[in-house]
CSV table of C-alpha atoms and ligand atoms in Angstrom, one decimal:
chain,number,residue,atom,x,y,z
A,505,MET,CA,-9.7,25.9,5.0
A,506,GLN,CA,-6.8,28.2,3.4
A,507,GLY,CA,-4.1,29.3,6.0
A,508,LEU,CA,-4.3,26.0,7.5
A,509,VAL,CA,-0.8,24.2,5.7
A,510,ASP,CA,0.7,27.7,6.8
A,511,GLU,CA,-0.2,27.3,10.4
A,512,VAL,CA,0.9,23.3,10.3
A,513,ARG,CA,4.0,24.2,9.0
A,514,GLY,CA,4.6,27.4,11.3
A,515,SER,CA,3.5,25.2,14.6
A,516,PHE,CA,4.9,21.6,13.6
A,517,GLY,CA,6.4,21.5,10.2
A,518,GLY,CA,10.2,21.3,11.8
A,519,GLU,CA,9.1,18.2,14.4
A,520,ILE,CA,7.6,16.2,11.6
A,521,THR,CA,10.3,16.8,9.3
A,522,THR,CA,12.6,15.7,12.3
A,523,LEU,CA,10.5,12.8,12.6
A,524,ARG,CA,10.1,11.5,9.3
A,525,ARG,CA,14.1,11.7,9.1
A,526,ASP,CA,14.8,9.7,12.2
A,527,ILE,CA,12.5,7.2,10.9
A,528,HIS,CA,13.9,7.2,7.7
A,529,ARG,CA,17.3,6.6,8.8
A,530,GLU,CA,16.1,3.5,10.8
A,531,PRO,CA,13.7,1.4,8.3
A,532,GLU,CA,11.9,-1.5,9.8
A,533,LEU,CA,10.4,-4.3,7.4
A,534,GLY,CA,6.8,-5.7,8.1
A,535,PHE,CA,5.2,-6.2,11.4
A,536,ASP,CA,8.7,-5.5,12.9
A,537,THR,CA,8.4,-1.8,13.1
A,538,GLU,CA,9.3,-1.4,17.0
A,539,LYS,CA,11.7,1.3,16.9
A,540,THR,CA,9.6,3.7,14.7
A,541,ALA,CA,6.5,2.7,16.9
A,542,ARG,CA,8.6,4.0,19.6
A,543,LYS,CA,9.4,7.1,17.8
A,544,VAL,CA,6.1,8.0,17.0
A,545,LEU,CA,5.1,7.3,20.6
A,546,ALA,CA,7.5,9.9,21.5
A,547,ALA,CA,6.3,12.2,19.3
A,548,LEU,CA,2.7,12.2,20.6
A,549,ASP,CA,3.9,12.1,24.2
A,550,GLY,CA,1.9,14.9,26.1
A,551,LEU,CA,-0.9,15.0,24.0
A,552,PRO,CA,-4.6,14.3,25.1
A,553,LEU,CA,-4.9,11.0,23.5
A,554,GLU,CA,-5.6,7.6,24.8
A,555,ILE,CA,-3.1,5.4,23.2
A,556,GLU,CA,-3.5,1.6,22.6
A,557,THR,CA,0.2,0.0,21.8
A,558,GLY,CA,0.8,-3.6,20.2
A,559,VAL,CA,-2.2,-3.4,18.0
A,560,ALA,CA,-1.2,-6.0,15.3
A,561,GLN,CA,2.1,-6.1,17.0
A,562,ASN,CA,4.1,-3.2,16.6
A,563,GLY,CA,1.0,-1.0,15.4
A,564,ILE,CA,-0.5,1.8,17.4
A,565,VAL,CA,-4.2,3.5,17.7
A,566,ALA,CA,-4.2,7.1,19.4
A,567,THR,CA,-7.8,8.3,20.0
A,568,LEU,CA,-8.4,12.0,20.7
A,569,GLN,CA,-11.7,12.7,22.2
A,570,GLY,CA,-13.6,15.8,20.5
A,571,ALA,CA,-15.9,18.3,22.0
A,572,GLY,CA,-19.1,16.6,20.8
A,573,ASP,CA,-20.2,13.2,21.1
A,574,GLY,CA,-20.6,12.9,17.5
A,575,PRO,CA,-19.6,10.3,14.9
A,576,THR,CA,-15.7,8.2,15.2
A,577,ILE,CA,-13.4,8.9,12.0
A,578,ALA,CA,-10.0,6.6,11.6
A,579,LEU,CA,-6.8,8.5,9.9
A,580,ARG,CA,-3.9,5.7,9.1
A,581,ALA,CA,-0.9,5.8,8.3
A,582,ASP,CA,1.1,2.7,7.1
A,583,MET,CA,4.8,2.6,9.2
A,584,ASP,CA,7.2,-0.2,7.6
A,585,ALA,CA,10.0,-0.1,5.1
A,586,LEU,CA,10.9,-2.3,2.1
A,587,PRO,CA,14.1,-4.7,1.5
A,588,ILE,CA,15.9,-2.5,-0.8
A,589,HIS,CA,19.1,-1.2,-0.7
A,590,GLU,CA,19.0,3.2,-0.7
A,591,GLU,CA,21.0,5.0,-3.2
A,592,THR,CA,19.8,8.3,-2.7
A,593,GLY,CA,22.5,9.8,-0.9
A,594,LEU,CA,20.4,11.5,1.3
A,595,PRO,CA,22.1,12.6,4.3
A,596,PHE,CA,19.7,10.9,6.6
A,597,SER,CA,19.6,7.7,4.4
A,598,SER,CA,19.0,4.5,5.6
A,599,GLY,CA,21.5,3.1,8.0
A,600,THR,CA,20.8,-0.5,7.5
A,601,ASP,CA,22.1,-1.8,4.6
A,602,GLY,CA,19.2,-3.7,2.3
A,603,LYS,CA,16.2,-1.7,4.0
A,604,MET,CA,14.8,1.3,3.2
A,605,HIS,CA,11.7,3.5,3.0
A,606,ALA,CA,10.9,3.4,-0.6
A,607,CYS,CA,7.1,3.7,-0.4
A,608,GLY,CA,7.1,6.9,1.5
A,609,HIS,CA,5.5,5.3,4.8
A,610,ASP,CA,8.0,7.6,6.4
A,611,GLY,CA,6.5,10.2,5.2
A,612,HIS,CA,3.0,9.3,5.9
A,613,THR,CA,3.7,8.3,9.7
A,614,SER,CA,4.9,11.8,10.3
A,615,MET,CA,2.0,13.4,8.6
A,616,LEU,CA,-0.3,11.6,10.6
A,617,VAL,CA,1.7,12.4,13.7
A,618,GLY,CA,1.2,16.4,12.3
A,619,ALA,CA,-2.1,15.9,12.1
A,620,ALA,CA,-2.6,14.7,15.9
A,621,LYS,CA,-0.5,17.8,17.2
A,622,THR,CA,-2.4,20.3,15.2
A,623,LEU,CA,-5.9,18.3,16.2
A,624,SER,CA,-4.8,18.0,20.0
A,625,GLN,CA,-4.7,21.6,20.2
A,626,ASP,CA,-7.6,23.1,22.0
A,627,SER,CA,-8.9,25.2,19.1
A,628,PHE,CA,-8.9,22.6,16.5
A,629,ARG,CA,-10.6,19.9,19.1
A,630,GLY,CA,-13.3,22.3,20.3
A,631,ARG,CA,-14.3,21.8,16.5
A,632,LEU,CA,-14.4,18.2,16.4
A,633,ASN,CA,-17.7,17.3,17.3
A,634,GLY,CA,-16.4,13.3,17.9
A,635,LYS,CA,-13.9,11.1,18.2
A,636,VAL,CA,-10.3,10.8,15.9
A,637,LYS,CA,-8.8,7.3,16.1
A,638,PHE,CA,-4.8,8.0,14.4
A,639,VAL,CA,-3.9,4.5,13.0
A,640,PHE,CA,-0.4,3.9,12.6
A,641,GLN,CA,-0.1,0.5,10.9
A,642,PRO,CA,2.4,-2.1,10.1
A,643,ALA,CA,3.1,-4.4,7.4
A,644,GLU,CA,1.5,-3.0,4.3
A,645,GLU,CA,4.3,-4.3,2.0
A,646,GLY,CA,3.0,-8.0,1.9
A,647,GLY,CA,2.2,-8.6,5.6
A,648,GLY,CA,-1.4,-7.7,5.4
A,649,GLY,CA,-1.1,-5.2,8.9
A,650,GLY,CA,-4.0,-3.9,7.9
A,651,ARG,CA,-5.8,-7.2,7.9
A,652,VAL,CA,-4.6,-8.2,11.4
A,653,MET,CA,-5.5,-4.7,12.8
A,654,VAL,CA,-9.3,-5.1,11.5
A,655,GLU,CA,-9.4,-8.9,13.1
A,656,GLU,CA,-8.2,-7.1,16.1
A,657,GLY,CA,-11.0,-5.0,16.0
A,658,VAL,CA,-9.4,-1.6,15.0
A,659,ALA,CA,-12.3,-1.1,12.4
A,660,GLU,CA,-15.1,-1.9,15.1
A,661,GLY,CA,-16.7,2.0,16.2
A,662,VAL,CA,-15.6,3.4,13.4
A,663,ASP,CA,-17.9,5.3,11.1
A,664,GLN,CA,-15.8,6.6,8.7
A,665,ILE,CA,-11.6,6.3,7.8
A,666,PHE,CA,-8.9,8.0,5.5
A,667,ALA,CA,-5.5,7.5,4.2
A,668,LEU,CA,-3.1,9.5,2.0
A,669,HIS,CA,0.1,7.7,0.0
A,670,LEU,CA,2.6,10.1,-1.4
A,671,TRP,CA,1.8,9.7,-4.9
A,672,PRO,CA,5.1,10.1,-7.7
A,673,GLY,CA,3.8,11.2,-11.4
A,674,LEU,CA,0.9,13.6,-10.0
A,675,PRO,CA,1.5,17.2,-9.4
A,676,PHE,CA,3.4,18.1,-6.3
A,677,GLY,CA,0.5,18.9,-3.7
A,678,THR,CA,-2.5,17.4,-5.4
A,679,ALA,CA,-4.6,15.5,-4.0
A,680,ALA,CA,-6.4,12.9,-6.4
A,681,THR,CA,-8.8,10.1,-5.6
A,682,LYS,CA,-12.6,8.8,-7.1
A,683,ALA,CA,-15.4,6.7,-6.0
A,684,GLY,CA,-15.0,3.1,-6.3
A,685,PRO,CA,-12.3,1.3,-6.9
A,686,ILE,CA,-9.1,3.6,-6.3
A,687,MET,CA,-6.4,0.4,-5.8
A,688,ALA,CA,-6.5,-3.4,-7.1
A,689,ALA,CA,-6.8,-6.8,-5.9
A,690,ALA,CA,-2.9,-7.9,-5.7
A,691,ASP,CA,-2.6,-11.7,-5.2
A,692,LYS,CA,0.2,-14.1,-6.1
A,693,PHE,CA,1.1,-17.5,-7.3
A,694,GLU,CA,3.8,-19.8,-7.6
A,695,MET,CA,4.0,-22.7,-9.8
A,696,GLU,CA,6.1,-25.5,-10.1
A,697,ILE,CA,7.0,-27.3,-13.4
A,698,LYS,CA,7.7,-31.3,-13.1
A,699,GLY,CA,9.6,-32.6,-16.1
A,700,THR,CA,12.1,-35.5,-16.6
A,701,GLY,CA,15.5,-34.7,-16.0
A,702,GLY,CA,18.3,-35.5,-17.8
A,703,HIS,CA,21.7,-35.3,-20.0
A,704,GLY,CA,21.8,-32.3,-22.1
A,705,ALA,CA,22.9,-34.4,-25.0
A,706,MET,CA,19.7,-36.6,-24.8
A,707,PRO,CA,16.5,-34.5,-24.5
A,708,HIS,CA,14.8,-37.1,-26.1
A,709,LEU,CA,14.9,-39.2,-23.1
A,710,SER,CA,13.7,-36.4,-20.7
A,711,ALA,CA,10.7,-33.8,-20.2
A,712,ASP,CA,12.7,-30.7,-20.4
A,713,ALA,CA,11.2,-28.5,-17.5
A,714,ILE,CA,12.7,-25.3,-18.7
A,715,VAL,CA,11.4,-25.3,-22.0
A,716,VAL,CA,7.8,-26.3,-20.9
A,717,ALA,CA,8.6,-23.4,-18.1
A,718,ALA,CA,9.2,-21.2,-21.2
A,719,GLN,CA,5.8,-22.0,-23.1
A,720,ILE,CA,3.8,-21.8,-19.9
A,721,ALA,CA,5.3,-18.0,-19.3
A,722,THR,CA,4.1,-17.3,-22.7
A,723,ALA,CA,0.8,-19.0,-22.5
A,724,LEU,CA,0.1,-17.0,-19.3
A,725,GLN,CA,0.5,-14.0,-21.1
A,726,THR,CA,-2.8,-14.8,-23.4
A,727,LEU,CA,-5.0,-14.9,-20.4
A,728,VAL,CA,-5.0,-11.2,-20.5
A,729,SER,CA,-4.8,-10.4,-24.2
A,730,ARG,CA,-7.3,-13.0,-25.3
A,731,GLU,CA,-9.9,-13.9,-22.4
A,732,VAL,CA,-10.1,-10.7,-20.5
A,733,ASP,CA,-12.7,-8.2,-21.8
A,734,PRO,CA,-10.0,-5.7,-23.3
A,735,VAL,CA,-11.7,-2.6,-21.5
A,736,GLN,CA,-11.3,-4.7,-18.1
A,737,PRO,CA,-8.1,-3.9,-16.6
A,738,ALA,CA,-5.7,-7.4,-15.3
A,739,VAL,CA,-2.3,-7.8,-15.2
A,740,VAL,CA,-0.6,-11.2,-15.2
A,741,THR,CA,3.3,-11.1,-14.2
A,742,ILE,CA,5.7,-13.3,-13.7
A,743,GLY,CA,8.4,-11.6,-11.5
A,744,GLU,CA,11.0,-15.0,-10.8
A,745,ILE,CA,11.3,-17.9,-12.8
A,746,GLY,CA,14.3,-20.5,-11.8
A,747,ALA,CA,15.8,-24.1,-12.7
A,748,GLY,CA,19.1,-25.6,-13.4
A,749,SER,CA,22.1,-26.4,-11.6
A,750,ALA,CA,24.4,-26.9,-14.7
A,751,PHE,CA,25.1,-26.1,-18.2
A,752,ASN,CA,24.7,-29.8,-19.4
A,753,ILE,CA,22.3,-30.8,-17.4
A,754,ILE,CA,18.4,-30.6,-18.0
A,755,PRO,CA,16.6,-30.0,-15.0
A,756,GLU,CA,13.7,-32.3,-13.6
A,757,THR,CA,11.7,-29.0,-12.3
A,758,ALA,CA,11.6,-25.3,-12.8
A,759,ARG,CA,9.6,-23.1,-10.6
A,760,MET,CA,8.0,-19.4,-11.4
A,761,GLY,CA,6.5,-17.0,-9.3
A,762,GLY,CA,4.3,-13.7,-10.0
A,763,THR,CA,1.2,-11.6,-9.4
A,764,VAL,CA,-2.1,-11.0,-10.7
A,765,ARG,CA,-3.9,-7.9,-10.1
A,766,THR,CA,-7.3,-7.2,-11.0
A,767,ILE,CA,-10.5,-4.8,-10.3
A,768,ASP,CA,-13.4,-7.2,-10.7
A,769,ASP,CA,-14.7,-9.6,-8.5
A,770,ASP,CA,-15.2,-12.4,-10.8
A,771,LEU,CA,-12.6,-11.8,-13.4
A,772,ARG,CA,-10.5,-12.4,-9.8
A,773,ARG,CA,-12.1,-15.5,-8.7
A,774,ARG,CA,-11.9,-16.7,-12.6
A,775,LEU,CA,-8.6,-16.2,-13.3
A,776,PRO,CA,-6.9,-18.6,-11.3
A,777,GLU,CA,-8.7,-21.8,-12.4
A,778,ARG,CA,-7.8,-20.7,-16.0
A,779,MET,CA,-4.2,-20.1,-15.3
A,780,GLU,CA,-4.0,-23.8,-13.6
A,781,GLN,CA,-6.1,-25.1,-17.0
A,782,LEU,CA,-3.8,-23.8,-19.4
A,783,ALA,CA,-0.1,-24.6,-17.6
A,784,LYS,CA,-1.4,-28.0,-17.1
A,785,GLY,CA,-2.7,-28.4,-20.2
A,786,VAL,CA,0.6,-26.6,-21.7
A,787,ALA,CA,3.0,-29.1,-19.7
A,788,ARG,CA,0.9,-32.4,-20.4
A,789,GLY,CA,1.0,-31.8,-24.0
A,790,MET,CA,4.9,-32.0,-23.2
A,791,ARG,CA,4.8,-34.8,-21.1
A,792,ALA,CA,5.4,-32.7,-18.0
A,793,ASP,CA,3.0,-31.3,-15.4
A,794,ALA,CA,2.3,-28.1,-13.4
A,795,GLU,CA,1.1,-27.7,-10.0
A,796,LEU,CA,-0.2,-24.0,-9.0
A,797,ASP,CA,-0.3,-22.6,-5.9
A,798,TYR,CA,-2.4,-19.4,-5.8
A,799,THR,CA,-2.6,-16.8,-2.8
A,800,PHE,CA,-5.7,-14.1,-2.4
A,801,SER,CA,-3.7,-11.2,-0.9
A,802,TYR,CA,-5.3,-7.8,-1.1
A,803,PRO,CA,-8.5,-7.2,-2.3
A,804,VAL,CA,-9.7,-4.0,-4.1
A,805,THR,CA,-9.0,-1.1,-2.6
A,806,ARG,CA,-12.7,0.5,-2.8
A,807,ASN,CA,-13.7,4.0,-2.1
A,808,ASP,CA,-17.1,4.8,-0.5
A,809,PRO,CA,-18.4,7.7,-3.2
A,810,GLU,CA,-19.1,10.0,-0.3
A,811,ALA,CA,-15.8,9.8,1.8
A,812,ALA,CA,-14.1,10.4,-1.8
A,813,ALA,CA,-15.9,13.3,-2.5
A,814,LEU,CA,-15.5,15.1,0.8
A,815,ALA,CA,-11.5,14.4,0.6
A,816,LEU,CA,-11.9,16.2,-2.9
A,817,ARG,CA,-13.8,19.2,-1.6
A,818,VAL,CA,-11.6,19.6,1.8
A,819,ALA,CA,-8.5,18.9,-0.7
A,820,ALA,CA,-10.1,21.9,-2.9
A,821,SER,CA,-10.9,24.1,-0.1
A,822,LEU,CA,-7.3,23.9,1.2
A,823,PHE,CA,-4.7,23.6,-2.1
A,824,GLY,CA,-7.5,25.2,-4.4
A,825,GLU,CA,-9.5,23.5,-7.2
A,826,GLU,CA,-7.1,22.7,-9.5
A,827,ARG,CA,-5.2,20.8,-6.9
A,828,ALA,CA,-7.8,18.6,-6.2
A,829,VAL,CA,-8.5,16.1,-9.1
A,830,GLU,CA,-11.0,13.3,-9.5
A,831,THR,CA,-8.9,10.5,-11.6
A,832,ALA,CA,-10.2,8.8,-14.1
A,833,HIS,CA,-8.3,5.7,-13.4
A,834,PRO,CA,-7.5,3.3,-10.4
A,835,SER,CA,-3.8,2.1,-9.9
A,836,MET,CA,-2.9,-1.7,-10.3
A,837,GLY,CA,-1.1,-1.7,-7.1
A,838,GLY,CA,-2.0,-3.1,-4.3
A,839,GLU,CA,-2.6,-1.7,-0.6
A,840,ASP,CA,-4.0,-3.3,2.4
A,841,PHE,CA,-6.0,-0.4,3.4
A,842,ALA,CA,-8.3,-2.5,1.3
A,843,PHE,CA,-9.0,-4.6,4.6
A,844,PHE,CA,-10.3,-1.7,6.3
A,845,LEU,CA,-12.7,-0.4,3.4
A,846,GLU,CA,-14.4,-3.8,3.4
A,847,LYS,CA,-15.7,-3.3,6.9
A,848,LEU,CA,-16.0,0.5,6.8
A,849,PRO,CA,-16.6,3.4,4.3
A,850,GLY,CA,-13.7,5.7,3.8
A,851,ALA,CA,-11.4,6.7,1.2
A,852,TYR,CA,-7.5,6.4,0.2
A,853,VAL,CA,-6.1,9.6,-1.5
A,854,TRP,CA,-2.9,10.1,-3.4
A,855,LEU,CA,-1.0,12.6,-2.8
A,856,GLY,CA,1.3,14.3,-5.7
A,857,ILE,CA,5.0,14.4,-5.2
A,858,GLY,CA,5.8,15.2,-8.7
A,859,ASP,CA,8.0,14.1,-11.2
A,860,VAL,CA,10.4,12.0,-8.9
A,861,SER,CA,11.8,8.3,-9.3
A,862,GLY,CA,9.2,5.5,-8.3
A,863,LEU,CA,7.7,4.0,-5.4
A,864,HIS,CA,10.0,1.0,-4.7
A,865,THR,CA,13.1,2.2,-6.4
A,866,PRO,CA,16.5,2.8,-4.8
A,867,GLN,CA,16.4,6.5,-5.9
A,868,PHE,CA,12.9,7.0,-3.9
A,869,GLN,CA,13.1,10.5,-2.5
A,870,PHE,CA,10.3,13.7,-2.1
A,871,ASP,CA,10.7,17.5,-1.2
A,872,GLU,CA,9.5,17.2,2.8
A,873,GLU,CA,7.4,20.0,1.7
A,874,ILE,CA,4.9,17.8,1.4
A,875,LEU,CA,4.9,17.0,5.0
A,876,PRO,CA,3.1,19.9,6.0
A,877,GLN,CA,0.5,19.8,3.3
A,878,GLY,CA,-0.6,16.0,4.2
A,879,ALA,CA,-1.0,16.8,7.9
A,880,ALA,CA,-2.9,19.3,6.5
A,881,LEU,CA,-5.2,17.8,4.4
A,882,LEU,CA,-5.5,15.1,7.5
A,883,THR,CA,-6.5,17.6,9.9
A,884,ALA,CA,-8.8,19.4,7.4
A,885,ILE,CA,-10.3,15.8,6.5
A,886,ALA,CA,-10.8,15.1,10.3
A,887,LEU,CA,-12.5,19.2,10.8
A,888,GLU,CA,-15.0,18.1,7.8
A,889,ALA,CA,-16.1,15.0,8.9
A,890,LEU,CA,-16.7,15.8,12.1
A,891,SER,CA,-18.2,19.0,11.6
A,892,GLY,CA,-21.9,18.1,12.2
B,311,ZN,ZN1,5.0,0.3,-1.0
B,312,ZN,ZN1,3.2,2.1,0.1
């Protein structure tokens, strides 16, 4: 497979870089990826693909029939951006205040287009014993577009599925994955603390929701440190907390919001119950009450061992052994590719972009040389999976 990166770069490197910049300039959020989808369709125009649009609102599924009647594999990219104000200073920076491709989904989309263009060429298509579905998904960042795509039948008739994610902190051009859990279950919660309001000078006549909230925030941290097996990964983060309207008023209510990350399914089910018991116990002890509203969002992204091995084998032959790494631990980030992997065997693969600003930061950017590398990796995965 050596030489494939050069071939993809030579044939389509310019086009997919331009596409990435066009998408980057016009970021769209959630399911509203209409313009992005139009750009993808324009880039796929003229290829021998059967195209289905309007999947999960603005998603696209493009199917390539290979030479043989073997299995069907799917390659998935996410298309949505984030509500972040870009501060990269790039000439093709976001043209929309408060929206930015800060998670690299512009890159994922262009890499998948690059794979579609490459595999559509007769010389590659003739080597595919089966079908390839190119899945362009909206709403990864919180909307659960992957879940909607699965509900709309995108996983039906598919035998294996793969996805890449650009990964800061991993050496540039290195692919990493593992069998089993690769990304955590990502759940969210809101809590309302109900006390009794009053005059700031007369605390004894009130039940101060702020002080109760502060105690609960601290107590919740003991769930991970004191109740979870120390070798079991878990995160409880309170990301929002709010109360009050004036310096001399004790507020009646306070609210907080946060996220819980787990890998173990039993722990995932157990934590909300313990959070509620603990919060209510602390609140009642302070003459207040607490209500927990808990939402199970993205499940654990669990790789099939064979699919993960295939991806690593392909990456090793493409990039060299030292650039195909079996990672020891999952990330505690969440990923809605999990919904596909609940239905199908497959693998989620990190593609290193070196020491750059983190995902979801206003400074996030990457060297576009990764685009032909990622497109070649997706291409090579399809060739290997459909080589039989
Ligand atoms: Zn993200
Ligand atoms: Zn992402």
